Short mmCIF file of C-alpha atoms in Angstrom, two decimals:
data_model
loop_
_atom_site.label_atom_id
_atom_site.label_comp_id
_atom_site.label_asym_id
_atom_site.label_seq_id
_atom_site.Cartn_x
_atom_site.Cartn_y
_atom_site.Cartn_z
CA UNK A 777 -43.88 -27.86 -56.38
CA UNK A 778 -42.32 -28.71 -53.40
CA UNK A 779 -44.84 -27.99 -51.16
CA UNK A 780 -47.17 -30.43 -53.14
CA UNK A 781 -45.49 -33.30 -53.05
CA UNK A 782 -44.54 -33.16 -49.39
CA UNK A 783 -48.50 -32.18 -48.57
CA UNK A 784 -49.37 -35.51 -51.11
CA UNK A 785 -46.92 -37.61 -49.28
CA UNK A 786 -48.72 -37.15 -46.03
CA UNK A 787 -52.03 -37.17 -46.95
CA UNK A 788 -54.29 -39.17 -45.24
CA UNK A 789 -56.36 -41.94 -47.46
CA UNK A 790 -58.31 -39.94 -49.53
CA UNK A 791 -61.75 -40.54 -50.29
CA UNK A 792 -61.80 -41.26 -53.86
CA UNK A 793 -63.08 -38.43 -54.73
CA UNK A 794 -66.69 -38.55 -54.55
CA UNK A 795 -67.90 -35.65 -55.93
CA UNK A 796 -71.53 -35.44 -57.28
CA UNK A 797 -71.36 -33.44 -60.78
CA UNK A 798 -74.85 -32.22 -60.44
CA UNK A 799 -74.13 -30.82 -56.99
CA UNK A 800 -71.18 -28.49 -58.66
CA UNK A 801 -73.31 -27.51 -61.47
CA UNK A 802 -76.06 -26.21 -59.53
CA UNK A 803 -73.75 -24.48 -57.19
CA UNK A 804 -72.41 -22.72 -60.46
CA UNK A 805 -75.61 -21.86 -61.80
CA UNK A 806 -77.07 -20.23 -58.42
CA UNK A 807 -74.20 -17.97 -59.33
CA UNK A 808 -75.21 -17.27 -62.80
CA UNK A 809 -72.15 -18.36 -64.47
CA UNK A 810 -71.01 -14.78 -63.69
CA UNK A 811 -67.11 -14.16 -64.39
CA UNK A 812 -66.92 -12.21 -60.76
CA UNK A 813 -68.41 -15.46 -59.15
CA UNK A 814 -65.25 -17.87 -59.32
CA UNK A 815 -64.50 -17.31 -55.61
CA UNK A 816 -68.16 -17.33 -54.48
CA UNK A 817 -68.67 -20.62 -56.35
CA UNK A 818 -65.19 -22.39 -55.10
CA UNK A 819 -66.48 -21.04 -51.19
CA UNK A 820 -69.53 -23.05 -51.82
CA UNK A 821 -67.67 -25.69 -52.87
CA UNK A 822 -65.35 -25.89 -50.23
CA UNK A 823 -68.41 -25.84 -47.93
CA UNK A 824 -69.78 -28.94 -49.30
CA UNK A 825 -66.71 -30.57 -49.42
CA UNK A 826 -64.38 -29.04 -47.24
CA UNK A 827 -62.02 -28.90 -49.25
CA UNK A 828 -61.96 -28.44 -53.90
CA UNK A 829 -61.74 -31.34 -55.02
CA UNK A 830 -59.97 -31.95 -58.28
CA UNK A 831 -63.00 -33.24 -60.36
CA UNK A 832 -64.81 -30.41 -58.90
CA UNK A 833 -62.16 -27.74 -60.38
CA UNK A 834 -62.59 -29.61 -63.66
CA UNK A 835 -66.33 -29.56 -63.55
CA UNK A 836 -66.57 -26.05 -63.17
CA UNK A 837 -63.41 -25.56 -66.04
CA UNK A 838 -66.05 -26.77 -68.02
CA UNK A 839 -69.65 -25.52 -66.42
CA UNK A 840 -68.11 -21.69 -66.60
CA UNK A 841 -66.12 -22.50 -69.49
CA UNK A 842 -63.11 -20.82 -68.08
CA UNK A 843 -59.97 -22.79 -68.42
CA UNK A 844 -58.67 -24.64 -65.49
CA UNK A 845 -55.78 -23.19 -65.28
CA UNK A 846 -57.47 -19.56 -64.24
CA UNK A 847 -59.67 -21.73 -61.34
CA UNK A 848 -56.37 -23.57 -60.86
CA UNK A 849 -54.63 -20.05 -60.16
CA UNK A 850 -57.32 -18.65 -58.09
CA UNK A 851 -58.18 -21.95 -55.78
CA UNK A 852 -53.98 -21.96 -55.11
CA UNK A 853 -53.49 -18.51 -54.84
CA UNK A 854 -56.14 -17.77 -51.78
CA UNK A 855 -54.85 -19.51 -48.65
CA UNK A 856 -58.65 -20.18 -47.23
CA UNK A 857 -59.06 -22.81 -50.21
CA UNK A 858 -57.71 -25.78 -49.79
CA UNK A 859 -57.23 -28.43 -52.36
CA UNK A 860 -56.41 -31.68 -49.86
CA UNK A 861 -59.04 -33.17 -47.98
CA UNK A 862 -59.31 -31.49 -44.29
CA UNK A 863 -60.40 -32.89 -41.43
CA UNK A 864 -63.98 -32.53 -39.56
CA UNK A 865 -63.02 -29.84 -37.47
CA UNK A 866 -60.32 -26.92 -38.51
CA UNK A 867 -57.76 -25.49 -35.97
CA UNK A 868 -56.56 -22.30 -36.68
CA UNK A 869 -53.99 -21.06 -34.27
CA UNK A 870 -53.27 -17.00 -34.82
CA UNK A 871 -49.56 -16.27 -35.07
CA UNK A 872 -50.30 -12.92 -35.67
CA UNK A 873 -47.63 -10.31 -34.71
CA UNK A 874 -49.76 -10.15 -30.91
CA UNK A 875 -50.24 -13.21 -30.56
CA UNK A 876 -46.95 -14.34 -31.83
CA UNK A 877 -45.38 -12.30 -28.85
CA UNK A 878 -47.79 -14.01 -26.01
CA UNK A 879 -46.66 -17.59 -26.95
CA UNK A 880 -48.73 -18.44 -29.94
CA UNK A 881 -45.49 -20.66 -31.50
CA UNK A 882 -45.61 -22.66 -28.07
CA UNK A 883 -49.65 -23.16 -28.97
CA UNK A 884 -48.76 -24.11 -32.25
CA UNK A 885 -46.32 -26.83 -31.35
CA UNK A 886 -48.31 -28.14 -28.41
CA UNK A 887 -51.07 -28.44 -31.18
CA UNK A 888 -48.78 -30.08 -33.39
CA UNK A 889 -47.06 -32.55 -30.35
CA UNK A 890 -51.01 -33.71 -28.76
CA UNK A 891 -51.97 -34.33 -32.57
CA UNK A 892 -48.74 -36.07 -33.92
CA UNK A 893 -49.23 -34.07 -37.15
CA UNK A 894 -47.13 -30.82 -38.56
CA UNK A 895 -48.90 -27.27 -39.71
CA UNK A 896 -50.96 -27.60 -42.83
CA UNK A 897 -51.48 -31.29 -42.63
CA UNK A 898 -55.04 -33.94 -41.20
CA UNK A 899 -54.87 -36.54 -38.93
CA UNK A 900 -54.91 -39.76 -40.52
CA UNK A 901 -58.90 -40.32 -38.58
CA UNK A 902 -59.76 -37.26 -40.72
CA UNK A 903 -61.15 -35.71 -37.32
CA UNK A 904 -58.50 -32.50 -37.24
CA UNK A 905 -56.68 -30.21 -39.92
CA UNK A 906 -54.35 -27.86 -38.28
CA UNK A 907 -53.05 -24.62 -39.89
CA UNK A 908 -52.14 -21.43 -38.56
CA UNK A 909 -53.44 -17.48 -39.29
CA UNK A 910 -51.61 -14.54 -39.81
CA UNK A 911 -54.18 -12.33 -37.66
CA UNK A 912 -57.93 -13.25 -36.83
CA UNK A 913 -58.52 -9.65 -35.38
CA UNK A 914 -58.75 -10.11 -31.26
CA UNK A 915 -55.37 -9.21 -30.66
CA UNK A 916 -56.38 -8.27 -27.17
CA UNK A 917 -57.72 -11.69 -26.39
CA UNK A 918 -54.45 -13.24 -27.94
CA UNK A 919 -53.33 -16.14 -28.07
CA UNK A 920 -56.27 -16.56 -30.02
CA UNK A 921 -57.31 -20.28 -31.47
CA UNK A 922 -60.37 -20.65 -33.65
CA UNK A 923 -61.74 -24.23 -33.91
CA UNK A 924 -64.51 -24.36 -36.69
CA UNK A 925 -65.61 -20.78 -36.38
CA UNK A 926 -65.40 -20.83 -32.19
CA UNK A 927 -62.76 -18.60 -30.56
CA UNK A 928 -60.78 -19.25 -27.39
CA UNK A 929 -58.66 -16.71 -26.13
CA UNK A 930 -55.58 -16.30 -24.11
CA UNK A 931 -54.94 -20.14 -24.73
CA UNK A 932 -51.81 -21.60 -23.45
CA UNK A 933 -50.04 -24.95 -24.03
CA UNK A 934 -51.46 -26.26 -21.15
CA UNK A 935 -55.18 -25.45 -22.52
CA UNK A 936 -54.81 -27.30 -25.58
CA UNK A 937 -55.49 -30.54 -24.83
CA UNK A 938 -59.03 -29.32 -23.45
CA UNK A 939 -59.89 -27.63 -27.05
CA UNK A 940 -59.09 -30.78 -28.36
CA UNK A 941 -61.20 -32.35 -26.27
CA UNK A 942 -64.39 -30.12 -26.52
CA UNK A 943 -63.67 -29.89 -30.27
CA UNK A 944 -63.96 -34.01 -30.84
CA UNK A 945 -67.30 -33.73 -28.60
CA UNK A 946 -68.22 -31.70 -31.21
CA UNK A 947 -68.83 -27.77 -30.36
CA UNK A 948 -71.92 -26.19 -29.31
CA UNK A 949 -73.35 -23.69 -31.20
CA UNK A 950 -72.81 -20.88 -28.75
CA UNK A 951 -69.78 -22.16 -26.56
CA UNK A 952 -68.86 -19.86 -24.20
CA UNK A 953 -64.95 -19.88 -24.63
CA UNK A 954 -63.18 -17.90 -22.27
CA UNK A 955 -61.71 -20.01 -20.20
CA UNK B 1452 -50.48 11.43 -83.39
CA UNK B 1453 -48.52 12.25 -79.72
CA UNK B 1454 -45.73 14.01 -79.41
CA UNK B 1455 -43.23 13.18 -76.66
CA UNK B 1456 -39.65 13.63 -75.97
CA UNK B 1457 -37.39 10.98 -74.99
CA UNK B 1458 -33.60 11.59 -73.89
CA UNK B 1459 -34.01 15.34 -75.39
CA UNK B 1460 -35.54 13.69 -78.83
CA UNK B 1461 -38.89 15.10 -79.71
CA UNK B 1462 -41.15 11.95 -81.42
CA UNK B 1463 -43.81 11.79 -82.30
CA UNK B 1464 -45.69 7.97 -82.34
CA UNK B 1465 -49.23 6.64 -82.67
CA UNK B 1466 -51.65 6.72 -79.87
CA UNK B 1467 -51.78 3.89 -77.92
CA UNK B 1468 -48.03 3.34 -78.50
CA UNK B 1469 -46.10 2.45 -75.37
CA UNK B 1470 -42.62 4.05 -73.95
CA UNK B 1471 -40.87 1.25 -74.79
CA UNK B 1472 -42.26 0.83 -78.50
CA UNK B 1473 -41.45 4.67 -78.80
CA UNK B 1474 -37.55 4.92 -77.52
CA UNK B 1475 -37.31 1.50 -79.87
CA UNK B 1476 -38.74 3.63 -82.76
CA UNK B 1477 -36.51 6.41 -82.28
CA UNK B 1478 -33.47 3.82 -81.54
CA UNK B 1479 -32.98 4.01 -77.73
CA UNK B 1480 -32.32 0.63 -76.64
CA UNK B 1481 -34.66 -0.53 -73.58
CA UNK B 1482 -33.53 -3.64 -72.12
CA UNK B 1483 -36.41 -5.88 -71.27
CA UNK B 1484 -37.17 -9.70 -70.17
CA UNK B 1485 -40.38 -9.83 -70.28
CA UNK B 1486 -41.77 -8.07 -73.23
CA UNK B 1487 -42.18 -9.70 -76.15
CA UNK B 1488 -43.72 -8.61 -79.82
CA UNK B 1489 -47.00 -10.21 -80.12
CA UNK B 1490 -47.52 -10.41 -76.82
CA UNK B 1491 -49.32 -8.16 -74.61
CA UNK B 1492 -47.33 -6.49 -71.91
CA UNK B 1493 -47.08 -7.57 -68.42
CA UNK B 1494 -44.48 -5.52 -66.81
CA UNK B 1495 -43.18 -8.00 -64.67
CA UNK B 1496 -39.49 -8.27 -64.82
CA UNK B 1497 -39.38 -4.24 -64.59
CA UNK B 1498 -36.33 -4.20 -66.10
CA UNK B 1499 -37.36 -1.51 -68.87
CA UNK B 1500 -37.71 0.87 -66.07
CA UNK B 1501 -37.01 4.49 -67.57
CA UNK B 1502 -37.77 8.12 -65.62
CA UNK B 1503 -40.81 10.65 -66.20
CA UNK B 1504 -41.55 13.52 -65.65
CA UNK B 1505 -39.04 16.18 -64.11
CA UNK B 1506 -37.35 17.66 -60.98
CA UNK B 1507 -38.47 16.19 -57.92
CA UNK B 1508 -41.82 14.58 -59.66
CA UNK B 1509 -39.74 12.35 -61.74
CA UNK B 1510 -40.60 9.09 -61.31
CA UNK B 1511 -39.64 5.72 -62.53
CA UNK B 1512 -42.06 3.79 -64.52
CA UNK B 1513 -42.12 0.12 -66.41
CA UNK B 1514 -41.72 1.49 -70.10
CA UNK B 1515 -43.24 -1.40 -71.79
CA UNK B 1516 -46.77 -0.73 -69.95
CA UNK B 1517 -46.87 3.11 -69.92
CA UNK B 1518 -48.59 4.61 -72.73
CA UNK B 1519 -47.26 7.51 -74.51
CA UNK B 1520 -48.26 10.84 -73.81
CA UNK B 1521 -48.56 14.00 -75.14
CA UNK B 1522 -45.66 16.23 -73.36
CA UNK B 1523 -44.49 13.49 -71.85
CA UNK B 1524 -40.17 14.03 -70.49
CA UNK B 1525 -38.77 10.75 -70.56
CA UNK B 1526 -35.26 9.61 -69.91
CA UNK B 1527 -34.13 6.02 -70.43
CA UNK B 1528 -30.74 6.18 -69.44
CA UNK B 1529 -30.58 8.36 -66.49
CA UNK B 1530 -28.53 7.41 -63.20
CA UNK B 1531 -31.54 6.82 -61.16
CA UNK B 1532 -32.69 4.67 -64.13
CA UNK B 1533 -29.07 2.73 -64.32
CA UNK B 1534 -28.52 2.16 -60.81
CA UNK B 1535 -32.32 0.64 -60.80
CA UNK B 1536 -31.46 -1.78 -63.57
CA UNK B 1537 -28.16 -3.01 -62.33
CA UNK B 1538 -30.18 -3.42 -58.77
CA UNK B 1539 -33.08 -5.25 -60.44
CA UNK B 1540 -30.14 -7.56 -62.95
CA UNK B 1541 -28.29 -8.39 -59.59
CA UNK B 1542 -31.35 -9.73 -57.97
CA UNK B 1543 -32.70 -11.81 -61.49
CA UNK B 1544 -28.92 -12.62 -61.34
CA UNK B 1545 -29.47 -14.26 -57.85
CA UNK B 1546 -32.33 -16.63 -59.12
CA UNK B 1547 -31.59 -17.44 -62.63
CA UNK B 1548 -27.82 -17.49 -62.54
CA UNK B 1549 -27.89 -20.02 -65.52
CA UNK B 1550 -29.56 -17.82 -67.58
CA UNK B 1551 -27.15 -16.49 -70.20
CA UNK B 1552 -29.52 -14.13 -71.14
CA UNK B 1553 -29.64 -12.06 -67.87
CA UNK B 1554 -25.70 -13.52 -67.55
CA UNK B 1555 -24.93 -11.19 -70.80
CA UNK B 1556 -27.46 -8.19 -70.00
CA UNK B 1557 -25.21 -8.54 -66.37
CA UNK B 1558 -22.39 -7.88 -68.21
CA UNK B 1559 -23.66 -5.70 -70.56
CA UNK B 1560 -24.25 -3.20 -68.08
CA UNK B 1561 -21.31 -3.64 -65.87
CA UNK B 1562 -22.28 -5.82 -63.15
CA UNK B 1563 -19.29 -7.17 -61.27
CA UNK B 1564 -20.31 -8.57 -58.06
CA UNK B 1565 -23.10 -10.45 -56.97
CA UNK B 1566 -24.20 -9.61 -53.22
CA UNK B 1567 -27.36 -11.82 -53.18
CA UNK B 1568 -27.62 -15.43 -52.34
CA UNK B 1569 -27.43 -17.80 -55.39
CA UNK B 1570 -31.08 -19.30 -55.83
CA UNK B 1571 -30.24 -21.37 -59.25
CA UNK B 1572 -34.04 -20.87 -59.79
CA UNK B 1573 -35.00 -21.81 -63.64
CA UNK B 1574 -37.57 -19.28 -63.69
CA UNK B 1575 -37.73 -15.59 -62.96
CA UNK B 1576 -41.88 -15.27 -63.23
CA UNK B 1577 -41.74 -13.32 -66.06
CA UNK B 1578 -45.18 -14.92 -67.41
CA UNK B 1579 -43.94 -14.96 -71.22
CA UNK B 1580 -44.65 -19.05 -71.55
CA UNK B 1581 -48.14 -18.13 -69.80
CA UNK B 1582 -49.18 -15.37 -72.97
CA UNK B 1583 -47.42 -17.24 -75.45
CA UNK B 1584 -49.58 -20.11 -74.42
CA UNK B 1585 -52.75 -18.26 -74.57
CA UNK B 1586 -52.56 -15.39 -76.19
CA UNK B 1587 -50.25 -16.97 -79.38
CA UNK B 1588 -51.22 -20.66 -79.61
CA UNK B 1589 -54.52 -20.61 -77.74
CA UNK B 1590 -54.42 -22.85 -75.27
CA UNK B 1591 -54.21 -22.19 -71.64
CA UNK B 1592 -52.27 -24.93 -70.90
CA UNK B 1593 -50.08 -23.47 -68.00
CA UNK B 1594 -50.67 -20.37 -65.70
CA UNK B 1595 -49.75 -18.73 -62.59
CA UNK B 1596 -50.03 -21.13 -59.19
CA UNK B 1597 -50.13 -20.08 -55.52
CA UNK B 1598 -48.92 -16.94 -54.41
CA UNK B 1599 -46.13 -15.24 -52.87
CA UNK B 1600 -42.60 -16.85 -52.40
CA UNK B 1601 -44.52 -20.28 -53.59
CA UNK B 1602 -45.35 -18.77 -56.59
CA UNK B 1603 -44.42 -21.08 -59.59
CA UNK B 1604 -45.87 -22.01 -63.28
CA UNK B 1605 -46.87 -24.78 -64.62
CA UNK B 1606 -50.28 -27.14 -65.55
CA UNK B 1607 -53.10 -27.46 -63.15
CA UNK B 1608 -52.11 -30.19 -60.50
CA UNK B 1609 -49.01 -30.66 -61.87
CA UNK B 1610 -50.35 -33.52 -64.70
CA UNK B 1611 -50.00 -32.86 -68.49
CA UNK B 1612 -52.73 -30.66 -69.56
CA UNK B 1613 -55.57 -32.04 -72.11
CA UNK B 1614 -55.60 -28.52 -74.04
CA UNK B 1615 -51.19 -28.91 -74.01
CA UNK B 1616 -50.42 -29.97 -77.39
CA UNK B 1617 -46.54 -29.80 -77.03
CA UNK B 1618 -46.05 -27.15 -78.99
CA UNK B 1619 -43.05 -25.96 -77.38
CA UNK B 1620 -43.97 -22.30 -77.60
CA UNK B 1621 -43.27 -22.15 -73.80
CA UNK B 1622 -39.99 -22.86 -73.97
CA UNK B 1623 -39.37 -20.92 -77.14
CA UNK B 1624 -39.80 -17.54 -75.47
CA UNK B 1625 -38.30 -18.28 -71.74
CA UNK B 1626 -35.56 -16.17 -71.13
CA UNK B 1627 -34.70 -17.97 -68.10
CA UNK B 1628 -33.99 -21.30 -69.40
CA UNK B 1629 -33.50 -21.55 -72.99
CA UNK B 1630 -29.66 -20.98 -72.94
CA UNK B 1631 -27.78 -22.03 -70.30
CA UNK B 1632 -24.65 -20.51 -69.16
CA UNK B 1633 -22.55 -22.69 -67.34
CA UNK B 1634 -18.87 -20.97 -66.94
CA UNK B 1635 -15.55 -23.08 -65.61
CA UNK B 1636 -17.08 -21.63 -62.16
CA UNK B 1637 -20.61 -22.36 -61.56
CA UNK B 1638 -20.26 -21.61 -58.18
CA UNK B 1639 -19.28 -17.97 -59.12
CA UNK B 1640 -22.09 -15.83 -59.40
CA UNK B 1641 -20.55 -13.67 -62.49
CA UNK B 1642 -19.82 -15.16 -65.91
CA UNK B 1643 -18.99 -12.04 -67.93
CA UNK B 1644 -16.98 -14.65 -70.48
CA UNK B 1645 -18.97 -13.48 -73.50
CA UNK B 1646 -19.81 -10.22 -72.79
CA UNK B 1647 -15.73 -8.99 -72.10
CA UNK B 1648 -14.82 -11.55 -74.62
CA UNK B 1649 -11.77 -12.45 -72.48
CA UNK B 1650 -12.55 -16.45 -73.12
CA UNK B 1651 -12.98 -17.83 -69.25
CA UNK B 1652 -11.80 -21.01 -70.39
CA UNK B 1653 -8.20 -20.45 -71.31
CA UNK B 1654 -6.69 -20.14 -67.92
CA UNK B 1655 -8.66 -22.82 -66.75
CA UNK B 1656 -7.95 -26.51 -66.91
CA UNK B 1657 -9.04 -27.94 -70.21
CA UNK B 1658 -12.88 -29.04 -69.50
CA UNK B 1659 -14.49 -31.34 -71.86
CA UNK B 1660 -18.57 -31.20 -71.33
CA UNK B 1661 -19.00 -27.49 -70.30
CA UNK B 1662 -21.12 -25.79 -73.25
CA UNK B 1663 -19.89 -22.51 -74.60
CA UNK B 1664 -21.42 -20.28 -76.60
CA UNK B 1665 -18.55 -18.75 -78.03
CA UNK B 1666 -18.51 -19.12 -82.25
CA UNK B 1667 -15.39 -19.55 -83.07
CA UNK B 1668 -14.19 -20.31 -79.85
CA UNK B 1669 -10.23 -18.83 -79.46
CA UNK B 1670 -9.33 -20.61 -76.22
CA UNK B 1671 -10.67 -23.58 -77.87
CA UNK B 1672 -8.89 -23.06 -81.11
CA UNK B 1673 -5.43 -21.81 -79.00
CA UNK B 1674 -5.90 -25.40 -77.31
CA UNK B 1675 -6.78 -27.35 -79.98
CA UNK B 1676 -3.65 -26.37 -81.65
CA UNK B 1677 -1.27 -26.94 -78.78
CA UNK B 1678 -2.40 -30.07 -77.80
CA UNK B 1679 -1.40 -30.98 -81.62
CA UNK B 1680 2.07 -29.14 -81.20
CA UNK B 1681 2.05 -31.34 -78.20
CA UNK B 1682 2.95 -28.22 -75.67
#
């Protein structure tokens, strides 16, 4: 309970919320209302959205006719779903046990320092969401940073402020990342 | 009809019967937290742990989800099973030390030191408010959220539910926070007051708004009386 409030308290202005009722129940039926689907149909969601909305939770309560409280359980207990708004782009910084040992926590903070926001939270121009992984399998290329699917490797404080950079010009499909 | 033995006691129960129904049956007391009549099991607070099986393929096992079965050896009282209990009270202990539930099955089984850090948690997960709520009165009004240490229960968003009709049923069946046992110490991990029926109170300082669940009450009587005597 704690954790909500403090992620509430610093949320960003939301956008009230505007989620299209048709769009959810179409996204449920392409799954066939199957019981199996939940997480399939929440991914979608979150892909429209980038994040599950609260309406949209409800609308599929009622679509599947599953109580909310079993989405509820399901959208909190996976850490890939998230239920506040996230920025445009995400920045996932590894602090898996390799990475951890190559520096990933000074990453992390350098992240944290050059965006003025903690772990977990958006800048208030919606542009970045920052969280960090437990392992996003390239321990060899560690510290590894993945910024909305793109991977750059062996990153260092001082490298940050370049992701940054290339991620608000937006990233190219195919960036070539090694630096 | 299966035929099992439990502490040396051939029984035999109904198929489908669990451990913990059986040793009840034959009158072998099985502590437990999160079972409940009525309910279906869950197995979470494993405190009804009891040993299978024999020699060095004995195992321990949550009685109140393991069926009954034919041949089965099972001990419910058994060191291994004892010191598991006391380990798994100490640590319920450690988050729910208000509980006077798990305060009196501490006692109960001679737990006299508490070597975990005091969490004062009102909830131990043992899901009981989460079946009651669905399984007895239909609702689904609270469940399971997140995962891990975060882990909590509660409504959806943390709003009152639409399907919630206050029933109450929740907070019927907690065993973590129906009674509350607040000793002269709440700092001390260990209340014991009940359980050794040495009343806590009466070599403490007279205290006015602690609540005891002592009925009749000695120290209170003993007190009562001297303060009339005027000693």
């Amino acid at each position: 309970m704690t954790q909500s409030t403090t992620q509430l308290m610093n949320l960003p202005s939301c956008p009230n919320d505007a989620v299209d009722v048709h769009v959810i129940q179409r996204i449920v039926e392409e799954h066939n209302q199957t019981r199996g689907a939940l997480i399939a149909v929440l991914e979608d969601i979150q892909a429209e959205y980038g994040y599950l909305p609260e309406t949209a939770l409800r609308t599929v309560a009622e679509a599947t006719g599953r109580s909310l409280v079993d989405i509820y359980g399901v959208a909190t207990f996976y850490r890939s779903f998230s239920l506040q708004p996230r920025g445009k782009s995400l920045i996932s910084v590894c602090l898996g046990t390799a990475c951890h040992v190559r520096g990933a926590p000074m990453v992390v903070e350098e992240f944290e320092r050059q965006l003025g926001i903690r772990v977990g939270e958006t800048t208030s121009d919606m542009a970045f969401s920052l969280e960090t992984v437990n392992c996003l399998g390239a321990c060899a290329l560690g510290p590894i940073v993945a910024v909305d699917g793109h991977y750059f490797s062996k990153v260092d404080p001082a490298k940050v402020k370049s992701i940054i950079r290339k991620a608000r010009l937006g990233l190219s499909p195919v960036e070539e990342s090694v630096a | 009809m299966i035929e099992l033995t439990i502490n040396g006691v051939l029984v035999s129960v109904e198929k489908g019967a669990t451990i913990l129904e059986a040793a009840e049956f034959l009158g072998f007391p099985i502590p437990t937290l999160c079972h409940m009549e009525g309910l279906s099991p869950y197995g979470a607070c494993r405190l009804c742990v009891v040993e299978i099986g024999e020699g060095p393929k004995a195992k321990l096992v949550s009685s109140c989800t393991y069926p009954a079965e034919a041949g089965l050896k099972v001990r419910t009282a058994s060191t291994r099973v004892l010191r598991t209990r006391r380990m798994i009270l100490e640590l319920l202990l450690a988050s729910c030390p208000q509980s006077k539930i798990i305060q009196d099955l501490a006692s109960a089984h001679g737990i006299r030191r508490q070597r975990f850090k005091q969490e004062y948690e009102d909830c131990i997960l043992c899901g009981r408010c989460v079946r009651m709520c669905e399984e007895q009165m239909m609702a689904k009004a609270i469940g399971f959220r997140g995962r891990g240490e975060k882990r909590s229960i509660g409504t959806p968003f943390d709003v009152q539910s639409d399907v919630c009709r206050l029933c109450g049923g929740c907070m019927y069946v907690c065993p973590a926070c129906q009674l509350r046992c607040t000793y002269t110490e709440p700092e001390k991990a260990i209340c014991g007051g009940c359980a050794n029926l040495s009343p806590p109170c009466i070599e403490k300082d007279p205290y006015d708004d602690m609540l005891c669940y002592m009925s009749p009450c000695v120290a209170c009587e003993i007190t009562k009386t001297e303060m009339k005597i005027g000693v």
